[in-house]
Short mmCIF file of C-alpha atoms in Angstrom, two decimals:
data_model
loop_
_atom_site.label_atom_id
_atom_site.label_comp_id
_atom_site.label_asym_id
_atom_site.label_seq_id
_atom_site.Cartn_x
_atom_site.Cartn_y
_atom_site.Cartn_z
CA MET A 289 0.06 0.05 0.00
CA PRO A 290 1.47 3.36 -0.88
CA PRO A 291 2.16 5.84 2.01
CA ARG A 292 -0.30 8.34 2.58
CA ARG A 293 0.13 11.79 1.10
CA GLU A 294 0.98 13.63 4.39
CA ASN A 295 3.53 10.94 5.29
CA ARG A 296 5.37 11.53 1.89
CA SER A 297 5.30 15.29 2.82
CA ASN A 298 6.74 14.56 6.30
CA LEU A 299 9.38 12.29 4.67
CA LYS A 300 10.21 15.05 2.28
CA THR A 301 10.55 17.65 4.86
CA SER A 302 12.86 15.27 7.00
CA LYS A 303 14.90 14.57 4.01
CA ASN A 304 15.47 18.20 3.18
CA ASN A 305 16.19 19.17 6.98
CA PRO A 306 18.12 16.20 8.24
CA LYS A 307 20.53 18.30 10.15
CA PHE A 308 17.63 20.09 12.03
CA PHE A 309 15.69 16.80 12.91
CA SER A 310 19.12 15.28 14.01
CA TYR A 311 19.86 18.35 16.03
CA VAL A 312 16.28 18.04 17.90
CA ARG A 313 16.97 14.44 18.57
CA LYS A 314 20.33 15.23 20.13
CA LEU A 315 18.54 17.69 22.59
CA THR A 316 16.46 14.72 23.96
CA LYS A 317 19.78 13.48 25.26
CA TRP A 318 21.23 14.59 28.77
CA SER A 319 24.58 14.82 27.44
CA GLU A 320 23.88 16.98 24.62
CA ILE A 321 21.63 19.25 26.98
CA LYS A 322 24.88 19.45 29.19
CA THR A 323 27.01 20.31 26.09
CA LEU A 324 24.72 23.09 24.94
CA ALA A 325 24.78 24.48 28.40
CA THR A 326 28.61 24.44 29.06
CA ASP A 327 30.26 24.29 25.66
CA PRO A 328 31.17 27.87 24.51
CA ARG A 329 31.19 26.54 20.87
CA GLN A 330 27.35 26.23 21.34
CA LEU A 331 26.68 29.61 22.52
CA TYR A 332 24.41 30.72 19.47
CA LEU A 333 21.36 28.73 20.15
CA PRO A 334 21.20 29.60 23.86
CA ALA A 335 21.82 33.32 22.88
CA ILE A 336 18.74 33.26 20.54
CA LEU A 337 16.64 31.63 23.18
CA PHE A 338 17.60 34.24 25.88
CA LEU A 339 16.95 37.00 23.49
CA ILE A 340 13.42 35.65 22.95
CA VAL A 341 13.01 35.44 26.78
CA GLU A 342 14.29 39.01 27.02
CA ILE A 343 11.63 40.39 24.52
CA PHE A 344 8.91 39.24 26.95
CA LEU A 345 10.65 40.09 30.06
CA ASN A 346 10.98 43.65 28.96
CA ILE A 347 7.45 43.90 27.92
CA PHE A 348 6.52 42.63 31.65
CA ILE A 349 8.79 45.25 33.14
CA ILE A 350 7.42 48.17 31.05
CA GLU A 351 3.79 47.27 31.58
CA ARG A 352 4.02 46.33 35.23
CA VAL A 353 6.93 48.28 36.90
CA LYS A 354 6.37 52.07 37.41
CA TYR A 355 8.35 54.30 35.39
CA THR A 356 10.62 56.71 37.46
CA GLU A 357 11.54 60.17 35.93
CA ILE A 358 15.16 61.23 36.38
CA ASP A 359 16.62 62.61 33.41
CA TRP A 360 14.48 61.93 30.29
CA ARG A 361 12.47 65.25 30.82
CA ALA A 362 15.66 67.27 31.40
CA TYR A 363 17.10 65.57 28.05
CA MET A 364 14.01 66.64 26.23
CA GLN A 365 14.28 70.20 27.49
CA GLU A 366 17.99 70.23 26.70
CA VAL A 367 17.32 69.15 22.92
CA GLU A 368 14.25 71.41 22.79
CA GLY A 369 16.45 74.47 23.02
CA PHE A 370 18.57 73.20 20.06
CA LEU A 371 15.54 72.47 17.89
CA ASN A 372 14.32 75.94 18.68
CA GLY A 373 17.46 77.48 17.07
CA THR A 374 19.85 77.75 20.22
CA ARG A 375 23.45 77.06 19.19
CA ASP A 376 25.25 78.29 22.21
CA TYR A 377 25.95 75.17 24.34
CA SER A 378 25.99 77.25 27.63
CA MET A 379 22.21 78.18 26.94
CA LEU A 380 20.91 74.61 26.51
CA LYS A 381 19.66 73.48 29.99
CA GLY A 382 17.04 71.28 31.73
CA ASP A 383 15.69 70.75 35.04
CA THR A 384 18.78 68.84 35.98
CA GLY A 385 21.26 71.69 35.06
CA PRO A 386 23.26 72.41 31.72
CA LEU A 387 23.67 70.13 28.92
CA VAL A 388 27.05 68.18 29.70
CA TYR A 389 27.10 65.69 26.87
CA PRO A 390 28.68 66.00 23.14
CA ALA A 391 26.88 66.93 20.19
CA GLY A 392 26.03 63.30 19.07
CA PHE A 393 23.69 63.10 21.99
CA VAL A 394 21.88 66.18 20.95
CA TYR A 395 21.13 64.78 17.43
CA ILE A 396 20.10 61.37 18.78
CA PHE A 397 17.81 62.67 21.34
CA SER A 398 16.10 65.31 19.11
CA ALA A 399 15.09 62.38 16.91
CA LEU A 400 13.79 60.74 20.09
CA TYR A 401 12.04 63.95 20.79
CA TYR A 402 10.15 63.94 17.53
CA ILE A 403 9.50 60.13 17.57
CA THR A 404 7.92 60.40 21.07
CA SER A 405 5.74 63.63 20.57
CA ASN A 406 8.02 66.12 22.00
CA GLY A 407 9.04 63.57 24.71
CA THR A 408 5.73 63.26 26.00
CA ASN A 409 4.97 59.73 24.97
CA VAL A 410 6.95 57.86 27.48
CA LYS A 411 5.77 54.43 26.89
CA LEU A 412 6.88 54.66 23.47
CA ALA A 413 10.36 55.74 24.60
CA GLN A 414 10.35 52.85 26.95
CA TYR A 415 9.73 50.41 24.04
CA LEU A 416 12.27 52.03 21.89
CA PHE A 417 14.82 51.60 24.63
CA ALA A 418 13.70 47.93 24.94
CA ALA A 419 14.46 47.58 21.38
CA LEU A 420 17.90 48.91 22.01
CA TYR A 421 18.41 46.60 25.01
CA LEU A 422 17.88 43.73 22.65
CA ILE A 423 20.19 44.97 20.03
CA GLN A 424 22.76 45.58 22.88
CA LEU A 425 22.55 41.87 23.82
CA ALA A 426 22.84 40.56 20.30
CA LEU A 427 25.99 42.48 19.88
CA VAL A 428 27.45 41.24 23.08
CA PHE A 429 26.38 37.67 22.48
CA ARG A 430 28.08 37.99 19.00
CA ILE A 431 31.26 38.87 20.55
CA TYR A 432 31.03 36.18 23.30
CA ALA A 433 30.13 33.61 20.52
CA ARG A 434 33.09 34.46 18.33
CA THR A 435 35.61 34.41 21.12
CA LYS A 436 34.51 31.07 22.42
CA LYS A 437 35.35 31.94 26.04
CA ILE A 438 32.01 32.19 27.88
CA PRO A 439 29.95 28.96 28.61
CA PRO A 440 26.35 29.34 27.47
CA TYR A 441 24.98 29.13 31.03
CA ALA A 442 26.69 32.40 31.97
CA LEU A 443 24.17 34.16 29.52
CA LEU A 444 21.60 33.66 32.46
CA LEU A 445 23.85 35.97 34.64
CA ILE A 446 23.66 38.66 31.83
CA CYS A 447 20.04 38.42 30.91
CA CYS A 448 17.86 37.65 33.86
CA THR A 449 19.79 38.65 37.10
CA SER A 450 20.15 42.36 36.76
CA TYR A 451 17.26 44.54 37.72
CA ARG A 452 19.55 47.53 37.53
CA ILE A 453 20.59 47.06 34.02
CA HIS A 454 16.96 46.79 32.88
CA SER A 455 16.04 49.77 34.89
CA ILE A 456 18.68 51.67 33.12
CA PHE A 457 17.24 51.07 30.00
CA VAL A 458 13.41 50.76 30.09
CA LEU A 459 12.66 52.54 33.34
CA ARG A 460 15.00 55.52 33.49
CA LEU A 461 15.78 56.11 29.81
CA PHE A 462 19.42 57.15 30.38
CA ASN A 463 21.82 58.21 27.75
CA ASP A 464 24.43 55.69 28.59
CA PRO A 465 23.05 52.61 27.07
CA ILE A 466 23.09 54.43 23.67
CA ALA A 467 26.91 55.23 23.90
CA VAL A 468 27.66 51.52 24.97
CA ILE A 469 25.60 50.14 22.19
CA LEU A 470 27.67 52.14 19.52
CA LEU A 471 30.80 50.97 21.23
CA PHE A 472 29.88 47.19 21.16
CA ALA A 473 28.88 47.87 17.38
CA SER A 474 32.33 49.23 16.87
CA LEU A 475 34.09 46.26 18.51
CA ASN A 476 31.94 43.94 16.27
CA ALA A 477 33.06 45.90 13.25
CA PHE A 478 36.74 45.90 14.36
CA MET A 479 36.53 41.88 14.65
CA ASP A 480 35.02 41.60 11.11
CA GLU A 481 38.08 43.59 9.90
CA LYS A 482 35.92 46.64 9.14
CA TRP A 483 38.32 49.12 10.71
CA LEU A 484 36.90 52.31 8.91
CA PHE A 485 33.26 51.51 9.96
CA GLY A 486 34.40 50.74 13.45
CA SER A 487 36.28 54.08 13.73
CA VAL A 488 33.15 55.83 12.80
CA LEU A 489 30.96 53.86 15.25
CA TYR A 490 33.46 54.48 17.96
CA SER A 491 33.68 58.20 17.26
CA LEU A 492 29.83 58.09 17.39
CA ALA A 493 29.85 56.54 20.71
CA VAL A 494 32.13 59.23 21.97
CA SER A 495 29.81 61.79 20.64
CA VAL A 496 26.94 60.44 22.93
CA LYS A 497 29.17 60.34 26.07
CA MET A 498 32.76 60.54 26.74
CA ASN A 499 33.19 57.56 29.11
CA ILE A 500 33.70 55.52 25.86
CA LEU A 501 37.25 57.12 25.93
CA LEU A 502 38.16 54.57 28.63
CA PHE A 503 38.49 52.04 25.97
CA SER A 504 40.96 54.24 23.94
CA PRO A 505 44.17 52.90 25.22
CA ALA A 506 43.45 49.61 23.75
CA LEU A 507 42.08 50.86 20.55
CA LEU A 508 45.30 52.92 20.13
CA ILE A 509 47.35 49.79 20.56
CA ALA A 510 44.89 47.80 18.26
CA TYR A 511 45.33 50.52 15.55
CA LEU A 512 49.17 50.48 15.77
CA VAL A 513 49.78 46.95 15.70
CA ASN A 514 47.14 45.83 13.21
CA LEU A 515 47.19 49.05 10.84
CA GLY A 516 50.74 50.50 11.34
CA PRO A 517 51.47 54.07 12.07
CA LEU A 518 50.21 55.87 8.94
CA ARG A 519 46.79 54.10 8.94
CA THR A 520 46.50 54.88 12.60
CA ILE A 521 46.96 58.39 12.00
CA LEU A 522 44.20 58.16 9.21
CA HIS A 523 41.71 56.52 11.75
CA LEU A 524 42.56 58.93 14.31
CA THR A 525 41.96 61.77 12.01
CA VAL A 526 38.48 60.01 10.91
CA CYS A 527 37.45 59.97 14.62
CA ALA A 528 38.33 63.66 15.10
CA VAL A 529 36.88 64.80 11.90
CA ILE A 530 33.55 63.19 12.97
CA GLN A 531 33.65 64.89 16.38
CA VAL A 532 34.34 68.33 14.60
CA LEU A 533 31.43 67.90 12.01
CA LEU A 534 29.01 66.82 14.71
CA ALA A 535 29.82 69.89 16.80
CA LEU A 536 30.27 72.25 14.01
CA PRO A 537 26.85 74.19 14.67
CA PHE A 538 28.02 74.84 18.20
CA LEU A 539 31.71 75.33 17.49
CA LEU A 540 30.70 78.17 15.09
CA GLN A 541 28.57 79.84 17.67
CA ASN A 542 30.48 79.63 20.90
CA PRO A 543 33.51 77.02 20.83
CA LEU A 544 34.67 77.58 24.14
CA ALA A 545 31.16 76.96 25.54
CA TYR A 546 30.85 73.68 23.70
CA LEU A 547 34.35 72.23 24.71
CA ILE A 548 33.73 73.25 28.22
CA GLY A 549 30.15 71.74 28.32
CA ALA A 550 30.66 68.68 26.14
CA PHE A 551 34.17 67.43 27.37
CA ASP A 552 34.44 68.88 30.91
CA PHE A 553 37.16 66.53 32.50
CA ALA A 554 37.03 68.47 35.68
CA ARG A 555 33.39 67.95 36.32
CA VAL A 556 32.64 67.61 39.98
CA PHE A 557 30.40 64.94 40.96
CA GLN A 558 27.67 64.91 43.86
CA PHE A 559 28.66 62.78 46.86
CA GLN A 560 25.08 61.81 47.65
CA TRP A 561 24.97 59.75 44.29
CA THR A 562 28.22 58.01 44.47
CA VAL A 563 28.39 54.18 44.43
CA ASN A 564 31.98 53.55 44.90
CA TRP A 565 33.23 56.10 47.36
CA ARG A 566 30.72 56.16 50.16
CA PHE A 567 33.25 55.14 52.65
CA LEU A 568 35.10 58.21 52.25
CA PRO A 569 34.18 61.64 53.98
CA GLU A 570 32.44 64.01 51.57
CA GLU A 571 35.46 66.47 51.94
CA PHE A 572 38.01 64.02 50.83
CA PHE A 573 35.59 62.90 47.98
CA LEU A 574 35.55 66.36 46.57
CA ASP A 575 39.36 67.12 47.14
CA LYS A 576 41.20 67.77 43.80
CA TYR A 577 44.32 65.96 45.05
CA PHE A 578 42.28 62.87 45.54
CA HIS A 579 41.25 63.17 42.00
CA PHE A 580 44.66 63.62 40.66
CA THR A 581 45.90 60.59 42.79
CA LEU A 582 43.20 58.42 41.10
CA LEU A 583 44.17 59.82 37.67
CA ILE A 584 47.92 58.94 38.20
CA MET A 585 46.94 55.37 39.45
CA HIS A 586 44.74 54.91 36.31
CA ILE A 587 47.65 55.94 34.07
CA LEU A 588 50.19 53.76 35.98
CA THR A 589 47.87 50.61 35.93
CA LEU A 590 47.23 51.19 32.23
CA ILE A 591 51.14 51.19 31.69
CA VAL A 592 51.50 48.04 33.81
CA PHE A 593 48.89 46.22 31.56
CA ALA A 594 49.89 47.69 28.41
CA PRO A 595 53.02 45.22 27.40
CA SER A 596 50.72 42.11 27.70
CA TRP A 597 48.08 43.78 25.40
CA ILE A 598 50.70 44.73 22.92
CA VAL A 599 51.65 40.96 22.74
CA TYR A 600 47.95 39.88 22.65
CA LEU A 601 47.03 42.28 19.79
CA LYS A 602 50.33 41.59 18.03
CA SER A 603 49.46 37.86 18.12
CA TYR A 604 45.97 38.44 17.08
CA ALA A 605 47.27 40.49 13.89
CA LYS A 606 49.82 37.75 12.93
CA LEU A 607 47.21 35.00 13.38
CA LYS A 608 44.45 36.82 11.55
CA LYS A 609 46.80 37.02 8.62
CA ILE A 610 47.84 33.45 8.75
CA ASP A 611 44.05 32.58 8.98
CA TYR A 612 43.43 34.75 5.83
CA ASP A 613 46.47 33.23 3.96
CA VAL A 614 45.66 29.68 4.74
CA ASN A 615 41.94 29.76 4.46
CA SER A 616 41.99 31.72 1.08
CA GLN A 617 43.45 28.49 -0.46
CA LEU A 618 40.95 25.96 1.10
CA SER A 619 37.58 25.11 0.04
CA LYS A 620 34.52 26.15 2.32
CA THR A 621 34.27 22.75 3.69
CA GLU A 622 37.91 22.59 4.65
CA LYS A 623 38.33 26.14 6.22
CA PHE A 624 39.69 26.14 9.73
CA ASP A 625 37.35 27.84 12.51
CA THR A 626 39.72 30.49 13.97
CA GLN A 627 36.99 32.79 15.29
CA SER A 628 38.23 32.24 18.76
CA LEU A 629 41.15 34.45 18.01
CA GLY A 630 38.91 37.16 19.05
CA GLN A 631 39.71 36.44 22.70
CA LEU A 632 43.15 38.19 22.00
CA PHE A 633 41.34 41.23 20.70
CA VAL A 634 38.57 41.55 23.31
CA LEU A 635 40.36 41.14 26.43
CA PRO A 636 42.59 44.45 25.99
CA PHE A 637 39.26 46.53 25.43
CA PHE A 638 37.31 45.27 28.29
CA THR A 639 40.36 45.20 30.74
CA ALA A 640 41.26 48.97 29.65
CA ASN A 641 37.46 50.05 30.38
CA PHE A 642 37.55 48.10 33.61
CA ILE A 643 40.65 50.03 34.80
CA GLY A 644 39.15 53.27 34.11
CA ILE A 645 36.08 52.24 36.08
CA ALA A 646 38.02 50.89 39.02
CA PHE A 647 39.78 54.18 39.49
CA SER A 648 36.81 56.35 38.52
CA ARG A 649 36.30 59.49 40.71
CA SER A 650 32.83 58.40 41.16
CA LEU A 651 30.26 55.83 39.70
CA HIS A 652 26.66 56.78 39.55
CA TYR A 653 24.06 54.15 39.22
CA GLN A 654 23.45 54.43 35.46
CA PHE A 655 27.22 53.97 35.09
CA TYR A 656 26.72 50.17 35.72
CA VAL A 657 25.88 49.69 32.02
CA TRP A 658 29.61 51.02 31.14
CA TYR A 659 30.96 47.59 32.08
CA TYR A 660 28.06 45.27 33.12
CA HIS A 661 28.17 43.15 29.97
CA THR A 662 31.92 42.78 30.06
CA LEU A 663 32.01 41.53 33.62
CA PRO A 664 31.38 37.82 32.78
CA TYR A 665 34.01 37.86 30.04
CA LEU A 666 36.65 39.30 32.44
CA ILE A 667 35.74 36.91 35.33
CA TRP A 668 36.04 34.19 32.95
CA CYS A 669 39.52 35.26 32.19
CA THR A 670 40.69 34.76 35.70
CA ASN A 671 41.80 31.53 37.45
CA PHE A 672 39.04 31.85 40.02
CA SER A 673 36.85 28.76 40.83
CA SER A 674 33.43 28.51 39.33
CA VAL A 675 32.04 29.37 42.91
CA THR A 676 34.21 32.37 43.35
CA LYS A 677 33.42 33.74 40.00
CA PHE A 678 29.67 33.63 40.68
CA ALA A 679 30.21 35.02 44.26
CA ILE A 680 32.19 38.14 42.79
CA LEU A 681 29.62 38.78 40.37
CA GLY A 682 26.94 38.32 42.79
CA VAL A 683 28.47 40.86 45.23
CA ILE A 684 29.07 43.35 42.45
CA GLU A 685 25.26 43.07 41.50
CA LEU A 686 24.44 43.46 45.06
CA CYS A 687 26.41 46.61 45.46
CA TRP A 688 24.98 48.19 42.40
CA ASN A 689 21.49 47.40 43.86
CA THR A 690 22.08 48.98 47.15
CA TYR A 691 20.31 52.19 47.27
CA PRO A 692 21.45 54.49 48.66
CA SER A 693 25.08 53.05 48.78
CA THR A 694 26.59 52.21 52.15
CA VAL A 695 30.01 52.06 53.54
CA SER A 696 29.85 48.32 53.13
CA SER A 697 28.49 48.19 49.69
CA SER A 698 31.13 50.68 48.33
CA LEU A 699 33.98 48.75 50.17
CA ALA A 700 32.79 45.50 48.58
CA LEU A 701 32.45 46.91 45.21
CA HIS A 702 36.27 47.96 45.36
CA PHE A 703 37.29 44.74 46.97
CA CYS A 704 35.85 42.78 43.98
CA HIS A 705 37.41 45.22 41.52
CA ILE A 706 40.83 44.75 43.19
CA LEU A 707 40.59 40.93 43.20
CA MET A 708 39.68 40.86 39.37
CA LEU A 709 42.41 43.29 38.61
CA PHE A 710 45.15 41.34 40.28
CA GLN A 711 43.92 38.27 38.61
CA LEU A 712 43.69 39.67 35.40
CA PHE A 713 47.15 41.09 35.83
CA PHE A 714 48.74 37.74 36.92
CA ASN A 715 46.89 35.96 34.02
CA SER A 716 48.06 38.33 31.34
CA ASN A 717 51.48 38.07 32.48
CA ASN A 718 51.41 34.30 32.33
CA ASN A 719 49.74 34.29 28.85
CA LYS A 720 52.05 37.00 27.43
CA LYS A 721 55.15 34.75 28.37
CA LYS A 722 53.40 31.72 26.49
CA GLN A 723 52.70 34.16 23.47
CA VAL A 724 56.31 35.46 23.25
#
């Protein structure tokens, strides 16, 4: 008897998708499930699943958790002045004070001003930021998947454990996430060997908020060892020209006001909002000599780490060239998978940013997004046991969710930062010797 029509259809589907059905059958086995959860090479599927979960989680948060107004109204007031024709940066102000971000911020939030009906449709803004959050996760997951360093179960830490990060995106609508998204987009471009595009994205990130400059020491080394001095100058010029073009309307009107307002490196932070220095007396926290000491420690720590970064990035450049030379002569089925070389590229960037945060004059709650998505990668670059890794990440998360900060929470945050810095230094030195 001939098979029924639907059976022939099923057989045809199975024949056309043998890999899919084979994969589904594998997932019924405990060993395969364990591999899917622990093998960094299997990260893509869990990443997709977590992104789907995040869609529903963000919708739930937006619909069920009360929005808190902090800076959104001030942002709208600041860009409203620009849209009304004001080009003098010193005249752009909001409820929280004068505008203190570069020109890229003005253009991006001007667009949001129009999209959200002059900033009044906050719910729409929340959903736009939820979309940005998903883009951010996708960019981070792509980096993690390419480096093959992070086990898939660590994605649970990134997605579902931080109320603070979800709050920064969809309940507070801060500008920090937009700068960080552009930064991760630039890192993806650099890893794809799209250096010019990456430079453009990096400069755009700086144009939203200047904390992105914390990554610049690693970027300079990456330019030099991958592109050489002449092309490095070219890319630095591209970054500078983008800043000038974006700022041109304000520079033509009042250049000094723009430079002081957008890139105020001497800005004084309020003690009441500090997350990391609560254990200090307020007078000491505000002391300029304390700020200068932190700057010196920051620079010295960068100098200490720089030799290992040079070795990593030189090795990355050499191995990428070998990869290109070898794989260009092979067929698609014979090509070597060398994407894990990204480990050599990513670690200097994440570490440079982490050093800047560890020696920051002050950290406010929205600054957590500056390094939150890099923490799992950094902790997996240490030799701590799995229990210790989870404990450190858990304590850091607890510190950032303690409001207002306390003497204990700020001390605990510094303790975790110092532990990670020492481990990263010793591991980088050991790995540098192996690379040489």
